[in-house]
Short mmCIF file of C-alpha atoms and ligand atoms in Angstrom, two decimals:
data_model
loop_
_atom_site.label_atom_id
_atom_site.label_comp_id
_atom_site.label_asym_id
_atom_site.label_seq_id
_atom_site.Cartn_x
_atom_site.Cartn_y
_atom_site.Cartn_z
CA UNK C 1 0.00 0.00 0.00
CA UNK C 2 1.40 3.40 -0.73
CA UNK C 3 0.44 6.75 0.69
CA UNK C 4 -2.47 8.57 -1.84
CA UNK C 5 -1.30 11.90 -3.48
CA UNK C 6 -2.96 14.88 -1.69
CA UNK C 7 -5.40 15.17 -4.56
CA UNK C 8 -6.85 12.43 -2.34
CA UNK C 9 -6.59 13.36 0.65
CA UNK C 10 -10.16 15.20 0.93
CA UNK C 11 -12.54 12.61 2.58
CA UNK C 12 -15.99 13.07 0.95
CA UNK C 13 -17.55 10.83 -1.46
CA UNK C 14 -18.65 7.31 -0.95
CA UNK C 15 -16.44 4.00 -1.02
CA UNK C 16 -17.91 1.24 -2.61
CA UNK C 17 -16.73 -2.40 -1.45
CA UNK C 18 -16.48 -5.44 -3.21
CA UNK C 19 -16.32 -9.08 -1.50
CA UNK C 20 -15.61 -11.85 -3.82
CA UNK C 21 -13.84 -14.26 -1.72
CA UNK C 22 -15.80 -17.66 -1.94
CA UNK C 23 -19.20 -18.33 -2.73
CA UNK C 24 -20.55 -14.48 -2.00
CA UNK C 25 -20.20 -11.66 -4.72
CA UNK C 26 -21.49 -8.61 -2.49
CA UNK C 27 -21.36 -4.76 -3.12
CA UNK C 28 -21.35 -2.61 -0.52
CA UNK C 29 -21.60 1.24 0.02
CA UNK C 30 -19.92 3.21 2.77
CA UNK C 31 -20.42 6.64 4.10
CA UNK C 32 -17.03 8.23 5.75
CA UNK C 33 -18.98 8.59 8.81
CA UNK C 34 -19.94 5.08 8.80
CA UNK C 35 -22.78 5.62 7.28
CA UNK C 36 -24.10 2.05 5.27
CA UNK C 37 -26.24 3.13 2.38
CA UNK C 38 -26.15 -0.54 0.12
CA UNK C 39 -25.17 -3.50 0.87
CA UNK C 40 -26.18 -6.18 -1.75
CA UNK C 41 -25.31 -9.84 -2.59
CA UNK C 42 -25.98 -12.64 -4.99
CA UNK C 43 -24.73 -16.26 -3.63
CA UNK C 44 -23.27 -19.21 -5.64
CA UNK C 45 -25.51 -22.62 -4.25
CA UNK C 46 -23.20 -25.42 -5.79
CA UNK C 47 -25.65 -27.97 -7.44
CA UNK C 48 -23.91 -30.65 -5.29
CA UNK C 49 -21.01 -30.97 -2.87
CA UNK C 50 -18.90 -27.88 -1.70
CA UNK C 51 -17.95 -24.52 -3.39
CA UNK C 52 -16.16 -25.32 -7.11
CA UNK C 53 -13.96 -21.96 -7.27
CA UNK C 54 -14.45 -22.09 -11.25
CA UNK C 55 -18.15 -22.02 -10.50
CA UNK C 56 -17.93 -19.93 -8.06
CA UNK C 57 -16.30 -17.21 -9.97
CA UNK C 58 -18.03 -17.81 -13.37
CA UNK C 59 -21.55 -16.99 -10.62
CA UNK C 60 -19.70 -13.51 -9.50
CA UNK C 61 -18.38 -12.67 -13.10
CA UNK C 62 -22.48 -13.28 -14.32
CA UNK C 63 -24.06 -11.50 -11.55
CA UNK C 64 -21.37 -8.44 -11.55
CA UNK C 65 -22.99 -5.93 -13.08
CA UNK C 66 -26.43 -6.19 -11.69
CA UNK C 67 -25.55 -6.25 -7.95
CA UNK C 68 -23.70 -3.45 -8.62
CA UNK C 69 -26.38 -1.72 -10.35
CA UNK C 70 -28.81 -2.97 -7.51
CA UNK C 71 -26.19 -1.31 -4.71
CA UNK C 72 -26.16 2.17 -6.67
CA UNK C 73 -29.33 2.48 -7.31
CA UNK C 74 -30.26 0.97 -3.08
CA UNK C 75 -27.66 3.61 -2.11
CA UNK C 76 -29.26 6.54 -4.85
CA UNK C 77 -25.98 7.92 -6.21
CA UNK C 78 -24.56 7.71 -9.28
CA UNK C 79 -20.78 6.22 -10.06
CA UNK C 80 -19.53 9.63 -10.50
CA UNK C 81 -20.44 10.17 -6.15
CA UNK C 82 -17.57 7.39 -5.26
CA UNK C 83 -14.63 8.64 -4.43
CA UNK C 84 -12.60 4.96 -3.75
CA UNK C 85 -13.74 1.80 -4.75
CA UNK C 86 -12.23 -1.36 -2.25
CA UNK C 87 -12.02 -4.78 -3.01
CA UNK C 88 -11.36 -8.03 -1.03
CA UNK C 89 -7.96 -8.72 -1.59
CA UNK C 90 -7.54 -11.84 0.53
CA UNK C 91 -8.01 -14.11 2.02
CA UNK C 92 -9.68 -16.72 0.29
CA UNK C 93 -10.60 -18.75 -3.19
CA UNK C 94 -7.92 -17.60 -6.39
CA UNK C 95 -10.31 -17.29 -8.89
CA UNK C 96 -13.43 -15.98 -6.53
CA UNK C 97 -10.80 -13.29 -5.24
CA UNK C 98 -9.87 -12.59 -8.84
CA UNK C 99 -13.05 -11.49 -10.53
CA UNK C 100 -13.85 -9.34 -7.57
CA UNK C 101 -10.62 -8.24 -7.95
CA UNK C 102 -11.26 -7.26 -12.06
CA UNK C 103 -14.15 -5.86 -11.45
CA UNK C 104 -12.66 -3.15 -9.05
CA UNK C 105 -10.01 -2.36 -11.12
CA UNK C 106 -11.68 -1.89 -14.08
CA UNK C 107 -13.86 0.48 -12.03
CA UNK C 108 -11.40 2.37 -10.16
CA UNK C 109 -9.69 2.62 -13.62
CA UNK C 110 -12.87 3.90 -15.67
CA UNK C 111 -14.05 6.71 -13.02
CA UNK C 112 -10.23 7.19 -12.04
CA UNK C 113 -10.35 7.02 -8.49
CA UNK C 114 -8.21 5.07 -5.92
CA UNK C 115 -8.55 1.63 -5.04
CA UNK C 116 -8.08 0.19 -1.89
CA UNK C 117 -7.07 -3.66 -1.35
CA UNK C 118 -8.86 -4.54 1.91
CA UNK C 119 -8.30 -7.65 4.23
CA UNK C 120 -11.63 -9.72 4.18
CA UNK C 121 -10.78 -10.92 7.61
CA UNK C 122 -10.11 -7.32 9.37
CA UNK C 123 -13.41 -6.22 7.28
CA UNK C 124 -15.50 -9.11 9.28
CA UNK C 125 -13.53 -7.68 12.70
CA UNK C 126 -14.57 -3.85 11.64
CA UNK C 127 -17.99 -4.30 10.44
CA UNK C 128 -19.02 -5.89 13.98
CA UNK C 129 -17.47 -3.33 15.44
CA UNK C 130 -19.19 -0.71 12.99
CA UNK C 131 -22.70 -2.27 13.76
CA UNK C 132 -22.45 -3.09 17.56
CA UNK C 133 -20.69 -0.11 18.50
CA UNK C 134 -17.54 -2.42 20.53
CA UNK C 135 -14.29 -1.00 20.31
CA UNK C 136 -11.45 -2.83 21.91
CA UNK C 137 -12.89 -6.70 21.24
CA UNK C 138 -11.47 -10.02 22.10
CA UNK C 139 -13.05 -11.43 18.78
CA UNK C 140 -13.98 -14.95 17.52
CA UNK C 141 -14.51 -14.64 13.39
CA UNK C 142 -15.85 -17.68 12.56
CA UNK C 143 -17.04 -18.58 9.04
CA UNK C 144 -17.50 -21.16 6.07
CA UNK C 145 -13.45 -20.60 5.65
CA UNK C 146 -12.05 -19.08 8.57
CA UNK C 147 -12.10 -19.52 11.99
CA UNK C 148 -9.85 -17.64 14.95
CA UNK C 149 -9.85 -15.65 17.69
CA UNK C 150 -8.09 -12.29 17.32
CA UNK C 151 -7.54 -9.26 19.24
CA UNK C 152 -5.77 -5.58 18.49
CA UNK C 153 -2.41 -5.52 19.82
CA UNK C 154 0.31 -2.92 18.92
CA UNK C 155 -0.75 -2.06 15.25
CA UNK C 156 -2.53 -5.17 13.97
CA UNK C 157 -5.04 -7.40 15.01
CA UNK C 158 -2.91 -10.12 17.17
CA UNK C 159 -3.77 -14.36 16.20
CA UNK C 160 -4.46 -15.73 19.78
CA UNK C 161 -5.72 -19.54 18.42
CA UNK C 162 -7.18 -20.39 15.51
CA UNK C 163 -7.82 -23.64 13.67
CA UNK C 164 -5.43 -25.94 12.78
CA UNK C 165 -7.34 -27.47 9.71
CA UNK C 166 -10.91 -27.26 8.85
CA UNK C 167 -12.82 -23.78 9.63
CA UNK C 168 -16.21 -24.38 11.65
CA UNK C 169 -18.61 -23.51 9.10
CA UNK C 170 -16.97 -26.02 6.89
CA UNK C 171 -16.94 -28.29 9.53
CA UNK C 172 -20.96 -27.84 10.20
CA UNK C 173 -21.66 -27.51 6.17
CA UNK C 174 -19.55 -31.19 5.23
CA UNK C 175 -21.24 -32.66 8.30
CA UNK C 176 -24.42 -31.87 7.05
CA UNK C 177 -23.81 -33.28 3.24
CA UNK C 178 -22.82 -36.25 4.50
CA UNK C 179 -25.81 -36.36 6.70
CA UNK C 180 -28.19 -36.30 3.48
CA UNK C 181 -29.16 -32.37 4.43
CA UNK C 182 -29.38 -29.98 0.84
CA UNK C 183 -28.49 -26.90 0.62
CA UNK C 184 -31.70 -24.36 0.38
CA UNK C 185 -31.75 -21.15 -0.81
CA UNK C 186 -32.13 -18.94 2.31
CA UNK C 187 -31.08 -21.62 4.94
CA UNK C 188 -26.82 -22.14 5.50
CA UNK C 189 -26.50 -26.18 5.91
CA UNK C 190 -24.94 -24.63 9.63
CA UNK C 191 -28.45 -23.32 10.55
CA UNK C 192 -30.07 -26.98 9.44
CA UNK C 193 -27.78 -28.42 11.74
CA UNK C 194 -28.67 -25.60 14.44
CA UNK C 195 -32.57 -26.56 14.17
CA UNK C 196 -31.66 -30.44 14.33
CA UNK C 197 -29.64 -29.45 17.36
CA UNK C 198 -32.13 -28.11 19.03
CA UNK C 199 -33.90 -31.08 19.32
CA UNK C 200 -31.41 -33.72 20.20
CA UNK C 201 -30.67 -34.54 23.70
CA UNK C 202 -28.54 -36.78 24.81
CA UNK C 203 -24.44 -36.21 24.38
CA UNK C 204 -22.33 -38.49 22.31
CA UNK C 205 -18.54 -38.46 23.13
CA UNK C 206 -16.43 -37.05 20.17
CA UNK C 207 -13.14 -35.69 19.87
CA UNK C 208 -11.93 -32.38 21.58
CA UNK C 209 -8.96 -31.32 20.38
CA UNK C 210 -7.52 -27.76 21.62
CA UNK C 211 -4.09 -27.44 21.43
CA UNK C 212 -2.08 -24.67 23.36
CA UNK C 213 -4.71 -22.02 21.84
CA UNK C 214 -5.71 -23.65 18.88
CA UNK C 215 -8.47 -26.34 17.79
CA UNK C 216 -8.40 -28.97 15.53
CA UNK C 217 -11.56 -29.79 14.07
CA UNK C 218 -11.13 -32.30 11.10
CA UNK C 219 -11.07 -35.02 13.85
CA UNK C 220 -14.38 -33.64 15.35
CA UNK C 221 -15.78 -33.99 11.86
CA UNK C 222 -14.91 -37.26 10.69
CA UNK C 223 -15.92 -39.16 13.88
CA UNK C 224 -19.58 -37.31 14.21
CA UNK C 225 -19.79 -37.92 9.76
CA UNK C 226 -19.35 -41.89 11.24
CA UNK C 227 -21.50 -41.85 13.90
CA UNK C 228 -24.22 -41.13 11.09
CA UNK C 229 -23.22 -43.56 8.92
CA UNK C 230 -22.88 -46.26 11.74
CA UNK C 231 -26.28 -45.49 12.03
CA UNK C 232 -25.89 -45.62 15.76
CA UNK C 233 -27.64 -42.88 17.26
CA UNK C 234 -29.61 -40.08 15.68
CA UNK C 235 -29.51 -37.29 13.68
CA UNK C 236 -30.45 -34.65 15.81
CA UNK C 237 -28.06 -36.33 18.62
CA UNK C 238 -25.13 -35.78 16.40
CA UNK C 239 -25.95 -32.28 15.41
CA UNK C 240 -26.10 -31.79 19.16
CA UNK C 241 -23.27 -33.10 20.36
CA UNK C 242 -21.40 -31.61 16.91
CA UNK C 243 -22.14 -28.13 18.25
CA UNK C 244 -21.57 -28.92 21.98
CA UNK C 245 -17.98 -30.46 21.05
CA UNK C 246 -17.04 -27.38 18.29
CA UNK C 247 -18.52 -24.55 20.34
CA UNK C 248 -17.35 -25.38 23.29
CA UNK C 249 -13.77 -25.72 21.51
CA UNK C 250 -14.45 -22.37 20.36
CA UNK C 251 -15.14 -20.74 22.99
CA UNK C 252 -12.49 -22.45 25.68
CA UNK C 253 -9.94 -20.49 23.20
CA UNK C 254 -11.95 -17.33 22.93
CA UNK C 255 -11.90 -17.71 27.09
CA UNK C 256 -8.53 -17.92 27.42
CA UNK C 257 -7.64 -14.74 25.18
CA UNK C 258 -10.00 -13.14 27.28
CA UNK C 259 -8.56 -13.98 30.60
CA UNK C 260 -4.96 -12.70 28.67
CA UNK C 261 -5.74 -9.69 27.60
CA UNK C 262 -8.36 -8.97 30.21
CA UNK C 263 -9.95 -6.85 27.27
CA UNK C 264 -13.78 -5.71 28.09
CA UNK C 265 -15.45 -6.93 25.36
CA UNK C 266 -16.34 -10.02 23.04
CA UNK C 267 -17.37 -9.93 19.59
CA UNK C 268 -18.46 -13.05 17.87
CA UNK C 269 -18.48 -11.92 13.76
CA UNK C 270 -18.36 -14.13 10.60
CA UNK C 271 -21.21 -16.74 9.10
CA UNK C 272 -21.40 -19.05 12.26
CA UNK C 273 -22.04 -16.06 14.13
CA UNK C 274 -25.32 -16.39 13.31
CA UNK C 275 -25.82 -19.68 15.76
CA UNK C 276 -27.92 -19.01 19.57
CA UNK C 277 -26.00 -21.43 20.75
CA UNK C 278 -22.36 -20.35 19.77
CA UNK C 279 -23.95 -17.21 20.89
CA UNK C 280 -25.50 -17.92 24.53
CA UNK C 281 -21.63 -20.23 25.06
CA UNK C 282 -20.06 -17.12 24.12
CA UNK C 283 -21.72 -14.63 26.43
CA UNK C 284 -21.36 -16.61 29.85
CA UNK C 285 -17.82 -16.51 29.42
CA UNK C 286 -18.00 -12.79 28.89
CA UNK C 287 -19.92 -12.48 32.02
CA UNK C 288 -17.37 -14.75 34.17
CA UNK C 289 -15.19 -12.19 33.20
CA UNK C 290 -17.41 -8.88 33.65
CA UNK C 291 -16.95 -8.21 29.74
CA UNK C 292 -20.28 -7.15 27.26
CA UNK C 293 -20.59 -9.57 24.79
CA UNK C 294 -21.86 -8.65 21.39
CA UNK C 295 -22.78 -10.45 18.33
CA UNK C 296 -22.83 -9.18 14.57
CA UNK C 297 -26.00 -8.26 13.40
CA UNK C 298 -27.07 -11.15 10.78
CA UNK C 299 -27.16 -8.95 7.53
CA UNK C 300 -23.38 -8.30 8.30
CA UNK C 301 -22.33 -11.60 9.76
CA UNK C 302 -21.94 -13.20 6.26
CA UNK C 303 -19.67 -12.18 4.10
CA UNK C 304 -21.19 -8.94 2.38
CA UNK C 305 -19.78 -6.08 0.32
CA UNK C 306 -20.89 -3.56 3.21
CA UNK C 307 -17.89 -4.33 5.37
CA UNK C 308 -15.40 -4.08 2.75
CA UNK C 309 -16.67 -0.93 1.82
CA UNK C 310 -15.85 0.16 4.95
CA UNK C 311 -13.09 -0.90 5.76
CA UNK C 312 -12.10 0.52 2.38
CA UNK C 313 -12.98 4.01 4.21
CA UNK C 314 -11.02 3.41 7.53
CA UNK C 315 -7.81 2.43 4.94
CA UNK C 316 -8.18 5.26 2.75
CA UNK C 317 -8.93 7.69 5.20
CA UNK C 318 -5.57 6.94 7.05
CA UNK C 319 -3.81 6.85 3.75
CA UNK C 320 -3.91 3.59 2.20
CA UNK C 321 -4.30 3.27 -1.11
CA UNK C 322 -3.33 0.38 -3.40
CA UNK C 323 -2.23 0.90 -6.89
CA UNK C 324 -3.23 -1.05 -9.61
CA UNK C 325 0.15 -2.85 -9.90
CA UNK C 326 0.11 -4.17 -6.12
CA UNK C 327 -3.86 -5.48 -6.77
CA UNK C 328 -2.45 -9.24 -7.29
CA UNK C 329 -4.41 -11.28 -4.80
CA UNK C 330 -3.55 -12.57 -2.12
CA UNK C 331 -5.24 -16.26 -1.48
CA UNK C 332 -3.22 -16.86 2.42
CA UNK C 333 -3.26 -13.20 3.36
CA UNK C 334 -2.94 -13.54 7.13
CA UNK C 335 -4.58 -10.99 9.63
CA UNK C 336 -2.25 -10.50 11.46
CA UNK C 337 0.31 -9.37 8.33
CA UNK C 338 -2.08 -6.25 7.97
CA UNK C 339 -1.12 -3.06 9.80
CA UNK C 340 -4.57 -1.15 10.82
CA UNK C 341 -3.57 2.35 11.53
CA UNK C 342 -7.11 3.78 12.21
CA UNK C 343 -6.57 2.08 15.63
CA UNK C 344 -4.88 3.58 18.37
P1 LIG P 401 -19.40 -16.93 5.56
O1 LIG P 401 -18.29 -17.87 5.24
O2 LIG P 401 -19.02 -15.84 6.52
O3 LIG P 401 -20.14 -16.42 4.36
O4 LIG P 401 -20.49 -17.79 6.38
C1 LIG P 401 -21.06 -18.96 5.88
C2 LIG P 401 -20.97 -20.04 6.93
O5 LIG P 401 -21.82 -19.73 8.04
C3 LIG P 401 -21.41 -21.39 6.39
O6 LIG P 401 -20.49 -22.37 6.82
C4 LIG P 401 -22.78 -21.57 7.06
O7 LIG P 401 -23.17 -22.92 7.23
C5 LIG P 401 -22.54 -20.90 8.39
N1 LIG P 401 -23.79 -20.58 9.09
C6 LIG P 401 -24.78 -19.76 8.67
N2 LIG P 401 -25.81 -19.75 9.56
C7 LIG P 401 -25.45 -20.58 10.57
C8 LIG P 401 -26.06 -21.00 11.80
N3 LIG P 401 -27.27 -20.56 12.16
N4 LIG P 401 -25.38 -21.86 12.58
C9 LIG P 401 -24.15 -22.29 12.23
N5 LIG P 401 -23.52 -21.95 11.10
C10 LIG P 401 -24.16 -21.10 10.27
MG1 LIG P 402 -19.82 -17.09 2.22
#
């Protein structure tokens, strides 16, 4: 990232924000002030199994132009109001990341404005902040390809454990393809298993694996997939004891960073985030520990264009700006590689 020229320097217009990173293609518009006025998406649903990243990105490059149309004309301005247009620059799928990535460039080229590369990890950190009004979190991001437990320490946002293979979504979303469930428009294969959940209730014993601050949850996932297939206790027992065994990993680590940093707040942001239980799990440790716990609202907990549009604005209004020959993506950009001067 290099400074902007002064030129740019004048913080008015709007940022619009692009997240392309898996099975999403969102736009998003930001305000300086924090303002959201669009935030509008179009999902890939693979026809069977998990997210094809040629599919994927053949969806995003086909539904490009009219959810950026839809965002404009949700937000009422015209291109000629943006003054930056952000992208997600990593992490995440190569050729998901990529379109995204065209797509901003071409735009930031045509109405010659800056373009800001933006950290789709830090954007699911700042958008819960944005939206629940937390400022110093111990946060647990967990989504379909991510999962950790973060918090800001001198300049960046600091790994305290995070997964050693799988991510829990993906954990939750192969469990439930195995387990016969479809994918439906409107309902993640996470929030099937949350409804089965709900029902089951006795406990089967499965693997907990936390290591020094991180989980392992591949282990987790194989031996509930064979409980299912043993046929030997059912489905809604599994989903149960799934989410018992992976939140409870979750949110030992999340606990611990806590108890660290003896921060005063917990943020739970990302797809999963949408789960009552990961959530009520979540806020009794806050309250062992006298810290507010608060969860992302659900428009924002998946990923969306909204909260890379502003994070575009917290980059570009401390200076960040990318140009067009540093846009490569980045497909293992870590969160804690990414300095994040708009926090003191
Ligand atoms: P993201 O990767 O942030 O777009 O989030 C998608 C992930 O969130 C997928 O793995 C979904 O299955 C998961 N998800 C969505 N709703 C729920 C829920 N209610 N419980 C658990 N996981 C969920
Ligand atoms: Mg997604």
């Amino acid at each position: 990232m290099k400074k902007p020229q002064e030129m740019h320097q004048k913080h008015q217009g709007y940022c619009l924000g692009i997240e392309s990173s898996a099975d999403d293609f969102g736009v998003g518009i930001a305000g300086f002030d924090g303002e959201i006025l669009a935030n509008k998406s179009d999902s890939y649903i693979p026809i069977e199994g998990g997210i094809h990243p040629r599919e994927a990105a053949r969806h995003h490059a086909e539904v490009a132009d009219r959810v950026l149309k839809d965002a404009l004309n949700a937000a009422d301005l015209k291109p000629s109001d943006l003054s930056s247009i952000a992208f997600a620059q990593g992490p995440g799928l190569g050729p998901s990341l990529r379109t995204g990535a065209t797509v901003a460039r071409a735009l930031a080229s045509y109405l010659r404005i800056p373009l800001v590369g933006v950290n789709h990890s830090v954007a699911h950190i700042e958008i819960g902040k944005l939206k629940t009004g937390v400022t110093d979190p111990v946060t647990l991001y967990a989504s379909g390809g991510n999962t950790m437990v973060t918090a800001f320490e001198a300049g960046r946002y600091r790994v305290f454990g995070e997964t050693l293979d799988i991510a829990l979504g993906n954990c939750l979303d192969v469990f439930a393809r195995e387990a016969g469930l479809k994918n439906q428009k409107g309902l993640p294969l996470g929030a099937a298993v949350e409804r089965l959940a709900a029902k089951g209730k006795n406990l089967v014993s499965l693997p907990y694996v936390v290591k020094g601050m991180d989980m392992s949850l591949s282990g987790l996932l194989t031996a509930a997939t064979t409980q299912i297939k043993m046929g030997s206790c059912c489905l809604e027992d599994v989903c149960y004891s799934l989410q018992e065994h992976a939140f409870s990993m979750v949110t030992e680590v999340t606990e611990r960073a806590l108890a660290h940093t003896e921060k005063k707040e917990v943020l739970l942001t990302g797809g999963v985030a949408a789960n009552k239980r990961l959530q009520s799990m979540l806020n009794v440790i806050a309250e062992d520990h006298n810290a507010k716990f608060s969860v992302v609202p659900l428009e924002f907990a998946t990923d969306n264009g909204a909260m890379i549009a502003w994070t575009g604005v917290l980059a570009f209004s401390h200076g960040l700006v990318t140009p067009i020959d540093e846009s490569y993506v980045k497909l293992r950009w870590r969160v804690d590689k990414v300095d994040v001067p708009w926090i003191h």
